[in-house]
Tab-separated table of C-alpha atoms and ligand atoms in Angstrom:
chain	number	residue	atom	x	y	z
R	1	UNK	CA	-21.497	7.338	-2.258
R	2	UNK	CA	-18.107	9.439	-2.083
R	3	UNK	CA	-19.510	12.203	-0.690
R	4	UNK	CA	-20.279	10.036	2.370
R	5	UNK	CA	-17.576	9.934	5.157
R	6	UNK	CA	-15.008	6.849	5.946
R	7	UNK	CA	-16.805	4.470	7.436
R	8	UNK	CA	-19.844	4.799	5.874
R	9	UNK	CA	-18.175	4.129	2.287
R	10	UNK	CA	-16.106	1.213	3.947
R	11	UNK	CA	-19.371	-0.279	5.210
R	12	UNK	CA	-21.857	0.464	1.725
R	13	UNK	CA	-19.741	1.969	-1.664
R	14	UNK	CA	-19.814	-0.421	-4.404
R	15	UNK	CA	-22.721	-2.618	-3.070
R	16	UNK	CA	-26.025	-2.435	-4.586
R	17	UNK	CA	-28.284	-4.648	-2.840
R	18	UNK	CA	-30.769	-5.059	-5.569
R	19	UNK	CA	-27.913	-6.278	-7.983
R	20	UNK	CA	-26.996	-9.186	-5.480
R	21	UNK	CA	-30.250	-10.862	-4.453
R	22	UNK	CA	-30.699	-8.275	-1.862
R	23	UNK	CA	-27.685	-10.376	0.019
R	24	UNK	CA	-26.844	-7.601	3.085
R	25	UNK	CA	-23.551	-8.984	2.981
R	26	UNK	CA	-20.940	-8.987	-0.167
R	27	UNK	CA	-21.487	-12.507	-2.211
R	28	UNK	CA	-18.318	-14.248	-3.299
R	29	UNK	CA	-18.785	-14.299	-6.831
R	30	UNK	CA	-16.668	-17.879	-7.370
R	31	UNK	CA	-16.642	-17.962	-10.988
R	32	UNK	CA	-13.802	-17.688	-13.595
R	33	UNK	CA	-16.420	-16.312	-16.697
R	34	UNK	CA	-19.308	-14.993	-17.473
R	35	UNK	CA	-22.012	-15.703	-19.926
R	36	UNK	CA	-22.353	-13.501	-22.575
R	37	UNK	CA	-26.482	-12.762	-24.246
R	38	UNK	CA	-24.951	-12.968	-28.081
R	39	UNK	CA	-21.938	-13.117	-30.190
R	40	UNK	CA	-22.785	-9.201	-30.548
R	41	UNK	CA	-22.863	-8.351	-26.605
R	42	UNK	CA	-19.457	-10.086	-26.386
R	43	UNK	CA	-17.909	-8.339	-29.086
R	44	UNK	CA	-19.537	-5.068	-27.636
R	45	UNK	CA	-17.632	-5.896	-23.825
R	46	UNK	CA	-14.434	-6.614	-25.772
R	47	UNK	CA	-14.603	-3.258	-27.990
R	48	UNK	CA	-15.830	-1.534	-24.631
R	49	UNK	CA	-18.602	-0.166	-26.101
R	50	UNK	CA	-20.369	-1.578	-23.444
R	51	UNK	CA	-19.264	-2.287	-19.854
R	52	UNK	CA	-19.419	-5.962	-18.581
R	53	UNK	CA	-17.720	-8.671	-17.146
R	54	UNK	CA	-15.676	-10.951	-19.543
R	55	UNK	CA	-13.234	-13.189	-17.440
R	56	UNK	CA	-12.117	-12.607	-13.695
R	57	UNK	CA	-8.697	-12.169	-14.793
R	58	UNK	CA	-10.530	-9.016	-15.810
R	59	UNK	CA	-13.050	-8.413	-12.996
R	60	UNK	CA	-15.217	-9.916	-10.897
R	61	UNK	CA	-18.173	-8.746	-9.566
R	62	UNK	CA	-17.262	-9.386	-6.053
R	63	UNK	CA	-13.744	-7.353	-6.997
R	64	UNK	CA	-15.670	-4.893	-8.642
R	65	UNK	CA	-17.351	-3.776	-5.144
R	66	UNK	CA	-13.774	-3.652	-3.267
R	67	UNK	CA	-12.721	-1.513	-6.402
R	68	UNK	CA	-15.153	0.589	-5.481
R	69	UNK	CA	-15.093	0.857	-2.004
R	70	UNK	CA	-11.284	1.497	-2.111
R	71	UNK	CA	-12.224	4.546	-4.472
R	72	UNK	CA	-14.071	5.553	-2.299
R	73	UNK	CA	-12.282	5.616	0.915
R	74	UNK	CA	-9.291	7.039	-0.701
R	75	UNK	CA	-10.616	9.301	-2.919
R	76	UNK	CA	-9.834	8.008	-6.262
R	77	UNK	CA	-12.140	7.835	-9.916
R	78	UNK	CA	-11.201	4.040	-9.499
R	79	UNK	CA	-9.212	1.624	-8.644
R	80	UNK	CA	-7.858	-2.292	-9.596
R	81	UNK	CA	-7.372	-4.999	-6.952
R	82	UNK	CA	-4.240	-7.576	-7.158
R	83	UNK	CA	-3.645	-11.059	-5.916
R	84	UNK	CA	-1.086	-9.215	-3.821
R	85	UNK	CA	0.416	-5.660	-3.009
R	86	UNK	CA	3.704	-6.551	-4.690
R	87	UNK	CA	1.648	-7.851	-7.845
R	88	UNK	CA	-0.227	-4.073	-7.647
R	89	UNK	CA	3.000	-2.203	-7.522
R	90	UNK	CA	5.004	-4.447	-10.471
R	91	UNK	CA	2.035	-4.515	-12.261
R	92	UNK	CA	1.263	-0.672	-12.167
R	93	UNK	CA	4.921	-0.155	-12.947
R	94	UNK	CA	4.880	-2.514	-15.947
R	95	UNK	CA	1.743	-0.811	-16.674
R	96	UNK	CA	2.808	2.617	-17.169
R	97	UNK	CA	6.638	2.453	-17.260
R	98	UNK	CA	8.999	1.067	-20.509
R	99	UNK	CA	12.833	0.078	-20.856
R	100	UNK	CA	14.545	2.858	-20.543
R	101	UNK	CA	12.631	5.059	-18.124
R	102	UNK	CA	13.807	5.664	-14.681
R	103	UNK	CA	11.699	6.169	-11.006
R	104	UNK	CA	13.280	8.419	-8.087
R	105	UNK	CA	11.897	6.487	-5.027
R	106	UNK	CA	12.554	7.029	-1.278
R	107	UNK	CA	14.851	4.626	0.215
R	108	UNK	CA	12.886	4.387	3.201
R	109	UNK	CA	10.714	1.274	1.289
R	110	UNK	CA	9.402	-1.963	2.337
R	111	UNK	CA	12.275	-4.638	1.293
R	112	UNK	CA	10.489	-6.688	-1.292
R	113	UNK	CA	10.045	-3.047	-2.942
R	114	UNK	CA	13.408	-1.728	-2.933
R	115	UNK	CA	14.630	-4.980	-4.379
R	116	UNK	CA	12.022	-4.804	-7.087
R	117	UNK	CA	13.394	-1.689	-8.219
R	118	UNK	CA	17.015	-2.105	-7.079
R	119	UNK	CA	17.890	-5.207	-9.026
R	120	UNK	CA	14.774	-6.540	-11.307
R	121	UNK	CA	13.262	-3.731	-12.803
R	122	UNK	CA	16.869	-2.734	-14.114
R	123	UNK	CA	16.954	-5.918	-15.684
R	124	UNK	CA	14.257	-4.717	-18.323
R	125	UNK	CA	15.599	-1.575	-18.301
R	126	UNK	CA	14.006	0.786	-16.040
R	127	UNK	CA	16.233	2.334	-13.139
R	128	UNK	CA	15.753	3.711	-9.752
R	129	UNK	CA	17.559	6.555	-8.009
R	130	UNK	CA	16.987	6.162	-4.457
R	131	UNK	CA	16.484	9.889	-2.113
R	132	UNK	CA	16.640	10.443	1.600
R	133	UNK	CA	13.061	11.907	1.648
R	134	UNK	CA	13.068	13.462	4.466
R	135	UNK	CA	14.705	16.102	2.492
R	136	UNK	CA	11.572	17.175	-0.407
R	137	UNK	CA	14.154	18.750	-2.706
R	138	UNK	CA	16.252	15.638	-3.012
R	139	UNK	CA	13.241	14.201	-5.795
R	140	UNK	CA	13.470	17.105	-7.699
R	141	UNK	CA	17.654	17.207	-7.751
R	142	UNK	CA	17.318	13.308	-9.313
R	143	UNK	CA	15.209	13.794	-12.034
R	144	UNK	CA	16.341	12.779	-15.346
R	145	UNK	CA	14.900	13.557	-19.244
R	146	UNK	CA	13.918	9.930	-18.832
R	147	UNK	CA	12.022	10.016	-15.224
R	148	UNK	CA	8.352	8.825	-15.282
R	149	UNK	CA	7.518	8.600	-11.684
R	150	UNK	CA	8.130	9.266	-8.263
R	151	UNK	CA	7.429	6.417	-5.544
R	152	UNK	CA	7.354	6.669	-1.753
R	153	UNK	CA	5.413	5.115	1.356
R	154	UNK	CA	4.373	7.615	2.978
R	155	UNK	CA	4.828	6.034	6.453
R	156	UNK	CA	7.513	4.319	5.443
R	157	UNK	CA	7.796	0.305	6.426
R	158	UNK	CA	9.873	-0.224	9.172
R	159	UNK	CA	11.969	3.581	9.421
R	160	UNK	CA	8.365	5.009	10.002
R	161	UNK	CA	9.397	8.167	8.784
R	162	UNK	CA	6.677	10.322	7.912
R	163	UNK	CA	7.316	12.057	4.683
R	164	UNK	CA	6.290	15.919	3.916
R	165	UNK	CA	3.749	14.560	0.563
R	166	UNK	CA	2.845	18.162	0.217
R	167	UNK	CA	6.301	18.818	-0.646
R	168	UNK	CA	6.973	15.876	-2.353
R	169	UNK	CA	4.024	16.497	-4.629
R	170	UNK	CA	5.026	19.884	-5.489
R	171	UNK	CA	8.642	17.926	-6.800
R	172	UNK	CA	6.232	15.704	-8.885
R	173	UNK	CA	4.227	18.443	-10.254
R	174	UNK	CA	7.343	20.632	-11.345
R	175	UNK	CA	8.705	17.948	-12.948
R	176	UNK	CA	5.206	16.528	-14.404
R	177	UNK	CA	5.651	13.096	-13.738
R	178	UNK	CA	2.731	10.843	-11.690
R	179	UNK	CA	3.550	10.677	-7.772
R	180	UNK	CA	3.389	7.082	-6.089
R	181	UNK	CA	2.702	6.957	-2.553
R	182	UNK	CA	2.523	3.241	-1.164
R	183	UNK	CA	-0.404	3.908	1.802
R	184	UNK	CA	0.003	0.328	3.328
R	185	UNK	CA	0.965	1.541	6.659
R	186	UNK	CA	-0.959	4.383	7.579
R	187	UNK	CA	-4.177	2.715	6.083
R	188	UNK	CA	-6.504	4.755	4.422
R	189	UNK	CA	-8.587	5.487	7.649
R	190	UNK	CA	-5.372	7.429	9.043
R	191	UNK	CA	-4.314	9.194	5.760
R	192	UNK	CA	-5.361	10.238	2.135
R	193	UNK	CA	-2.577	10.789	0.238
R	194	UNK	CA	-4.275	12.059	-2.880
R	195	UNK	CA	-5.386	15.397	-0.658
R	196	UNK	CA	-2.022	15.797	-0.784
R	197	UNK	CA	-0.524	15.184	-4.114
R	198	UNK	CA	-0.327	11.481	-4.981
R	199	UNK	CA	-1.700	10.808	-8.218
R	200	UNK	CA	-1.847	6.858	-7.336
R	201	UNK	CA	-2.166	5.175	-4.292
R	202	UNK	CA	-0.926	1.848	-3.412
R	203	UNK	CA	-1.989	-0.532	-0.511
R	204	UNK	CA	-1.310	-4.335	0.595
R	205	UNK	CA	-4.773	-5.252	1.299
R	206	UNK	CA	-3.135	-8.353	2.919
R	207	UNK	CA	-2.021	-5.589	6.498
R	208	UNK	CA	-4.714	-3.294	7.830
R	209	UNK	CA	-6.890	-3.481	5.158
R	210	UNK	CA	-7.832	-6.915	5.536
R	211	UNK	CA	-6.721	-6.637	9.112
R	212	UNK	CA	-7.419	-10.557	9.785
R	213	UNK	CA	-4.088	-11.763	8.457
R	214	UNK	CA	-5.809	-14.224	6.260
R	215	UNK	CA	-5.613	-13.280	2.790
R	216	UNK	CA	-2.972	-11.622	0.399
R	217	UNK	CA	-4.212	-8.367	-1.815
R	218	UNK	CA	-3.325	-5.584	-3.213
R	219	UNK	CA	-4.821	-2.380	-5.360
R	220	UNK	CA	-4.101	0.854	-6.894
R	221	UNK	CA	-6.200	3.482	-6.361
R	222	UNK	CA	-6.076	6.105	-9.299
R	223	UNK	CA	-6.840	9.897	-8.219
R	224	UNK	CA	-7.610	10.883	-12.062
R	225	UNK	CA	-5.573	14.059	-11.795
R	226	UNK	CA	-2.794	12.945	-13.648
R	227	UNK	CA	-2.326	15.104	-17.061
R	228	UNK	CA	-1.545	11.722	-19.501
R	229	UNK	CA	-1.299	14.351	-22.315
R	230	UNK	CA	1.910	16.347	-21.180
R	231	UNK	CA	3.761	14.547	-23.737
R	232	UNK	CA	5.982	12.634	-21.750
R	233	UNK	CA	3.555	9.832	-21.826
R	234	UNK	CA	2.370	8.375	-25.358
R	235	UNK	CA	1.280	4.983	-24.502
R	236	UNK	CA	-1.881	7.298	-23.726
R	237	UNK	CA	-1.790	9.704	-26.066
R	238	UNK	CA	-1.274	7.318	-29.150
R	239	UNK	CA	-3.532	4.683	-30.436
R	240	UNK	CA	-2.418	1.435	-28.312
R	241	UNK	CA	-1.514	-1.337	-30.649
R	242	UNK	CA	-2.070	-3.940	-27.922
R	243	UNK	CA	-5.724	-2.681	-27.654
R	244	UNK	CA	-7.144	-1.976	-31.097
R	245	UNK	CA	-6.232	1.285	-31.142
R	246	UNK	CA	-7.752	2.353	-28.374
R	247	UNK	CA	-6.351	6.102	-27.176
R	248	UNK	CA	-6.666	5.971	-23.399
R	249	UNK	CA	-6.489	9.342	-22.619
R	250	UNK	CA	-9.749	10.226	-24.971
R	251	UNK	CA	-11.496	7.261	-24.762
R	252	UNK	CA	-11.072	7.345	-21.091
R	253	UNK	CA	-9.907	10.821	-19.573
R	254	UNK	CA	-9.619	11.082	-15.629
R	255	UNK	CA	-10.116	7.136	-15.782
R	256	UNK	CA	-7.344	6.410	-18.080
R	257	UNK	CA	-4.596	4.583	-16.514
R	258	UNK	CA	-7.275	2.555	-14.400
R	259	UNK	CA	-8.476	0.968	-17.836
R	260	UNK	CA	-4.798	0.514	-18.829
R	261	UNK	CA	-4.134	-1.696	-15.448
R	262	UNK	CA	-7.359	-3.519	-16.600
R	263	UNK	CA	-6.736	-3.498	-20.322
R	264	UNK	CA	-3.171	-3.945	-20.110
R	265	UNK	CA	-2.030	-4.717	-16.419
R	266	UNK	CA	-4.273	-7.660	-15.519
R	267	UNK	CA	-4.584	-9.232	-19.037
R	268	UNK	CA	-1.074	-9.281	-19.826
R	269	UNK	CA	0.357	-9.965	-16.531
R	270	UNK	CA	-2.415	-11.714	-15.119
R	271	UNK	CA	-1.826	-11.092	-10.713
R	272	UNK	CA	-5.873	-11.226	-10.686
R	273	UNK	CA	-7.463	-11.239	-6.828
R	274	UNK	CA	-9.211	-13.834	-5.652
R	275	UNK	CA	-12.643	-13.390	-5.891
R	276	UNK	CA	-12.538	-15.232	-2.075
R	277	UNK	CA	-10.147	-13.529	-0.923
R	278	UNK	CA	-11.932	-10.602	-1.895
R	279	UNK	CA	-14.281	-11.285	0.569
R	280	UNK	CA	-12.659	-11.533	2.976
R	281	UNK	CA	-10.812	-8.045	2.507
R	282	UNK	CA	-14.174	-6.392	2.071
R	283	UNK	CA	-15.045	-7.859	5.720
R	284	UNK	CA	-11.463	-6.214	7.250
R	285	UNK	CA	-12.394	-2.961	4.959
R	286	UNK	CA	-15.532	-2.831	7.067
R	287	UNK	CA	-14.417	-2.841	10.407
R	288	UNK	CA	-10.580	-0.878	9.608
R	289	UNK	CA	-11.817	2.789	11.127
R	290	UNK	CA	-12.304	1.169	14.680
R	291	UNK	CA	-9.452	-1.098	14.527
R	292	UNK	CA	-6.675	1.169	13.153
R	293	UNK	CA	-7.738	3.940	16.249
R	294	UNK	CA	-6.806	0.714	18.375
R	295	UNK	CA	-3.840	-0.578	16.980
R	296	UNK	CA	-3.182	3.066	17.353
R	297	UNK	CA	-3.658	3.958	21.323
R	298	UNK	CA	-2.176	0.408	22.037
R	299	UNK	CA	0.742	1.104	20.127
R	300	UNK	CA	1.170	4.593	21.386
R	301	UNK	CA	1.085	3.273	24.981
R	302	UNK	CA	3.242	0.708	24.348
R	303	UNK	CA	5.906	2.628	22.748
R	304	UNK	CA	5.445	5.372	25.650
R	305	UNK	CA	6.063	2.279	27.777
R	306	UNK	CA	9.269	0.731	25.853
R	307	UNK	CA	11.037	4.583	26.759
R	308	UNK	CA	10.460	4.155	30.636
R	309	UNK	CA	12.085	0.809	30.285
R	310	UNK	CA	16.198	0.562	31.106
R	311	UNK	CA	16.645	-2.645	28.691
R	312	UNK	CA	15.832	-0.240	25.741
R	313	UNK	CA	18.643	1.856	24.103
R	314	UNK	CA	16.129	3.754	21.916
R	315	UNK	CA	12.337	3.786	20.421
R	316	UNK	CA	10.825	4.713	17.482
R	317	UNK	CA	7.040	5.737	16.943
R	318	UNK	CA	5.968	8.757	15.003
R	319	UNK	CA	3.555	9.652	17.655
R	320	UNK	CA	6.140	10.319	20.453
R	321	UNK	CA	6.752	14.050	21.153
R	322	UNK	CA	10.898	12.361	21.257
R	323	UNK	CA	10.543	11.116	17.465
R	324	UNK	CA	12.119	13.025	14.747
R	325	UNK	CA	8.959	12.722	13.075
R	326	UNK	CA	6.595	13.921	15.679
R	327	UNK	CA	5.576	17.207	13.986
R	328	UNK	CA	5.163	15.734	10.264
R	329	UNK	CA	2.847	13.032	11.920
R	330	UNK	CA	0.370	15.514	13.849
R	331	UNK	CA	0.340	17.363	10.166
R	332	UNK	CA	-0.647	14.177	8.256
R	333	UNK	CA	-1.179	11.357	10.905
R	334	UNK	CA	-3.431	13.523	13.448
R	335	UNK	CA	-5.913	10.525	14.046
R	336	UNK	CA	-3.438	7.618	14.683
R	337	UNK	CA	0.134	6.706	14.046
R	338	UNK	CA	-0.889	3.040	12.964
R	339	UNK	CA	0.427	0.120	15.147
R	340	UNK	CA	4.266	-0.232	14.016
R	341	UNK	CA	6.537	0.368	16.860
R	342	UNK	CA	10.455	-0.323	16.119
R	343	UNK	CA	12.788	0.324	19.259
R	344	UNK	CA	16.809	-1.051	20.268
R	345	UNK	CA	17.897	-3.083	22.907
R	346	UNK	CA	20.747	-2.023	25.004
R	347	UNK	CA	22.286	-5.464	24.388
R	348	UNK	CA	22.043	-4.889	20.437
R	349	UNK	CA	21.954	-7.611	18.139
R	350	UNK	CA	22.103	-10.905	20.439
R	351	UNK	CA	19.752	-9.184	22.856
R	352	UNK	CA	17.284	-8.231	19.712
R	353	UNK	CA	17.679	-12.228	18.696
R	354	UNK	CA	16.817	-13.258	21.875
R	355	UNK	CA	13.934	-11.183	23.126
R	356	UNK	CA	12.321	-11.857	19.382
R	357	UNK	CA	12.513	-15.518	20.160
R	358	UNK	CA	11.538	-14.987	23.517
R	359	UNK	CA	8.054	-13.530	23.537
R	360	UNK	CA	4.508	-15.609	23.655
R	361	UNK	CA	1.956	-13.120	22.838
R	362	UNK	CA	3.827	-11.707	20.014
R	363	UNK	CA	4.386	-13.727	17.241
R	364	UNK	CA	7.252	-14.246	15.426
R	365	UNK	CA	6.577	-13.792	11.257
R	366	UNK	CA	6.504	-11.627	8.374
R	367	UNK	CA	3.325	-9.987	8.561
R	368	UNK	CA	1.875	-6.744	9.841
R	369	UNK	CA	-1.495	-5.242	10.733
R	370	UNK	CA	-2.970	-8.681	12.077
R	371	UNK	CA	-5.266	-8.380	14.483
R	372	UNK	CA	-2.386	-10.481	16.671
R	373	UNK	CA	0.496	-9.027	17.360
R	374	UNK	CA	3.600	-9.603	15.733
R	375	UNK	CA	7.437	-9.387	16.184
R	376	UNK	CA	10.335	-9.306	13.477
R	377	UNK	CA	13.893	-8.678	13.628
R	378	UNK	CA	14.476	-7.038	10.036
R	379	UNK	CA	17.997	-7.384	9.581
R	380	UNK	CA	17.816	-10.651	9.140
R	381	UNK	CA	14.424	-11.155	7.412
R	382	UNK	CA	12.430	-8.911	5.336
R	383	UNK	CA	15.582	-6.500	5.081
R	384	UNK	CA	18.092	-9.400	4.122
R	385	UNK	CA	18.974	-8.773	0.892
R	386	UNK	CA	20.357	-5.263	1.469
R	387	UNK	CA	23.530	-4.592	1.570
R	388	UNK	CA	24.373	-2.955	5.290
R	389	UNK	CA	24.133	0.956	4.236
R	390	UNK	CA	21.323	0.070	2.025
R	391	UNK	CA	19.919	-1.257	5.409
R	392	UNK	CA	21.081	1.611	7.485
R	393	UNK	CA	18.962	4.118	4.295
R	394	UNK	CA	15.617	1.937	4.907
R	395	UNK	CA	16.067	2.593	8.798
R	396	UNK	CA	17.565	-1.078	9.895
R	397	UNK	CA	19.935	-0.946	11.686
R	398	UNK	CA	21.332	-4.599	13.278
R	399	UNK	CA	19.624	-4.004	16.731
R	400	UNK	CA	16.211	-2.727	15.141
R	401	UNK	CA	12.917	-5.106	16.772
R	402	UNK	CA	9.858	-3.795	14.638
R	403	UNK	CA	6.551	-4.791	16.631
R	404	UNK	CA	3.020	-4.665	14.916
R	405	UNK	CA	1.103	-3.819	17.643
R	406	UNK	CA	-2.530	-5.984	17.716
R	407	UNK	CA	-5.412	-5.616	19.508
R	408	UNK	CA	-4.809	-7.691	22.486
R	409	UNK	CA	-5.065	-6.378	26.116
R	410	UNK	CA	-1.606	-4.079	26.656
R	411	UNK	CA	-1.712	-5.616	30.127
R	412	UNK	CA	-0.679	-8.765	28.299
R	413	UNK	CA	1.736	-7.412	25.979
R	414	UNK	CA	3.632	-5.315	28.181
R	415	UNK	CA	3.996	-8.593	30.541
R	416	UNK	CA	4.967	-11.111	27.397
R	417	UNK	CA	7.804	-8.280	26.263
R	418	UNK	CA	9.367	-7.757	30.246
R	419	UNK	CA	9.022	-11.656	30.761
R	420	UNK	CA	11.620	-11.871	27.841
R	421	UNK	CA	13.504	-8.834	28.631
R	422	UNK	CA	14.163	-10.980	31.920
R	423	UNK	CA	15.497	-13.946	29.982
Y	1	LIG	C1	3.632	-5.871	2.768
Y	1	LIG	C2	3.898	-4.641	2.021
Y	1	LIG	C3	3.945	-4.655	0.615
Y	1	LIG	C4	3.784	-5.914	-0.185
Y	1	LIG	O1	2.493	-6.437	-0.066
Y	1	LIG	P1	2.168	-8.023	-0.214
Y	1	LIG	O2	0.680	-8.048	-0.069
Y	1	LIG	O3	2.891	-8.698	0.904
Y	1	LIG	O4	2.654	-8.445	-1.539
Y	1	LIG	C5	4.164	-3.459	-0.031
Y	1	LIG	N1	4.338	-2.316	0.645
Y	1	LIG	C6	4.312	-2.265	1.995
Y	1	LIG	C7	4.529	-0.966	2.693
Y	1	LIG	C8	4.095	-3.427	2.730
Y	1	LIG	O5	4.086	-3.379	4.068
């Protein structure tokens, strides 16, 4: 099915219609287990010397097909859904990281990351350095002996600063370490980081993905072009105690770490999906190519809007010719920018306060890439519990108003923004 493009995958990878009843649509398998022929098959599935399905902490069949699908649209040998996108990016860092190894991330990150790795994964004893990467060569200058991965978004949530992943990559590759790249905001229909480098991609099903704003998710989608064997990484290389002795990297080549988030990830940390909500991510997956080009143009024209207006101070949207970004975003965002739009308010802070709590259309929460559009003031929200340079490094600044653009007329949401502009 890979070799198909986007939206065919989105619509058909992973689903066999004479496995399911010949159901046209994705069934929600709602069951917790799975009943096994024999005591022999079940010890086979738990030894792996058969493939099956054993608990849906594990897998699920309905999972199995979003697994696949995401593999598919991003390019990946596999990949492993999560109740949430924070649960797939704590999870694959438990998963392949140990006290005492250190990340160099971007600090252009989505808050509930940065904290993750600011101030509880230093707890159990893996550190961050945080780079301005807009600058490639800043990864490279932080690496330690200890450093086991590079992490970045590469639209970054809410600084929407497109990042050079060519360049990036080449950092990773010099200094053989796996390269992160959180995909949330650009979607997969927009970007593919692993043509550029990443060797795993993260996403929050729970924005575009799902699209609906109905149901948390998350996944990792492995590229399988990782080198486990470069010696820097024995938890592959070396019989696993936690799994009989299993050696990932032979028993599993290109597919290795995706077994060890199975094996390892989901079994001992247990952030399993939903099989429901599943199913309901499968049905945004579906429909994401024609939405993101929406969000897209509405966003664009929006933003291009926001500039004419004298209220604003400033506006930020990587596919304006005035943002700093513009070029990196027609190199790796040519189809569509995504929806987010951040911009200033002459008036600043009081003036950001009061047109967020103004506005009718947009709604005022902690979500992005609904369907509906949305309206945040960060500072005081998602970005909280930064201190104020850390918040000036992730791109919030005190004035900032980050929009996720929806799919409503513009008509209407140019008229609900200048109605509270006027109060
Ligand atoms: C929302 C978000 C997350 C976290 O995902 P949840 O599904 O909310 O746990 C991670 N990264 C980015 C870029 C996000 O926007």
């Amino acid at each position: 099915m890979s070799d198909q493009k986007f939206s065919t995958n989105a619509l058909h990878a992973g689903h066999d219609t004479t496995q399911t009843g010949g159901t046209r649509a994705v069934p929600i398998y709602q069951t917790s287990s799975y009943v096994f022929n024999d005591t022999e098959h079940a010890a086979n599935l738990f030894a792996l010397k058969e493939l099956g399905f054993i608990y849906t902490r594990l897998n699920n069949p309905t999972n199995q097909i979003l697994q696949d699908r995401l593999a598919a649209v991003e390019g990946g040998v596999g990949a492993v859904v999560f109740a949430s996108g924070t649960s797939a990016i704590a999870t694959g860092l438990m998963t392949l990281l140990k006290a005492g190894d250190h990340i160099v991330a971007s600090s252009s990150l989505y808050g509930g990351t940065f904290t993750l790795l600011n101030v509880t994964l230093p707890r159990l004893g893996i550190t961050t350095t945080f780079v301005d990467a807009s600058n490639p060569e800043s990864f490279g200058k932080a690496v330690q002996d200890n450093t086991r991965a590079f992490f970045v978004e590469s639209l970054g949530n809410p600084k929407l600063d497109v990042l050079d992943l060519k360049a990036i990559s080449k950092q990773a590759k010099a200094a053989q370490v796996p390269f992160i790249v959180d995909n949330t905001v650009a979607s997969p229909a927009l970007l593919n980081p692993i043509e550029h480098g990443a060797n795993l991609v993260i996403h929050s099903l729970t924005k575009y993905i799902g699209g609906q704003g109905t149901s948390l998710g998350g996944a990792i989608i492995d590229a399988g072009t990782f080198d486990w064997t470069n010696g820097k990484f024995p938890e592959f290389t070396e019989p696993s105690a936690g799994y009989h002795g299993l050696v990932y990297s032979e028993a599993l080549g290109a597919a290795a770490f995706t077994f060890k988030l199975i094996l390892e990830g989901l079994r001992d940390f247990g952030g399993a999906l939903s099989p429901y909500n599943a199913f309901q991510i499968i049905q945004g997956l579906e429909t994401l190519n024609v939405r993101i080009k929406q969000h897209s143009a509405n966003a664009l024209e929006l933003a291009t809007w926001l500039e004419g207006r004298e209220e604003v101070a400033w506006v930020n949207y990587p596919g304006l010719k005035s943002s700093k970004y513009y070029d990196l975003a027609k190199e790796y965002l040519p189809k569509g920018q995504s929806g987010l739009v951040t911009f200033g308010l002459k008036g600043g802070f009081e003036a950001a306060k009061k047109v967020t709590d103004a506005t009718k259309v947009f709604s005022l929460l902690a979500n992005i890439g609904d369907t509906k559009s949305l309206i945040i003031h960060p500072a005081s929200t998602t970005h909280q519990q930064l201190t104020a340079e850390q918040q000036i490094d992730a791109g919030v600044g005190a004035d900032l108003i980050r929009l996720s653009v929806g799919l409503e007329d513009i008509a209407d949401l140019k008229a609900d923004l200048e109605q509270a502009f006027a109060q």
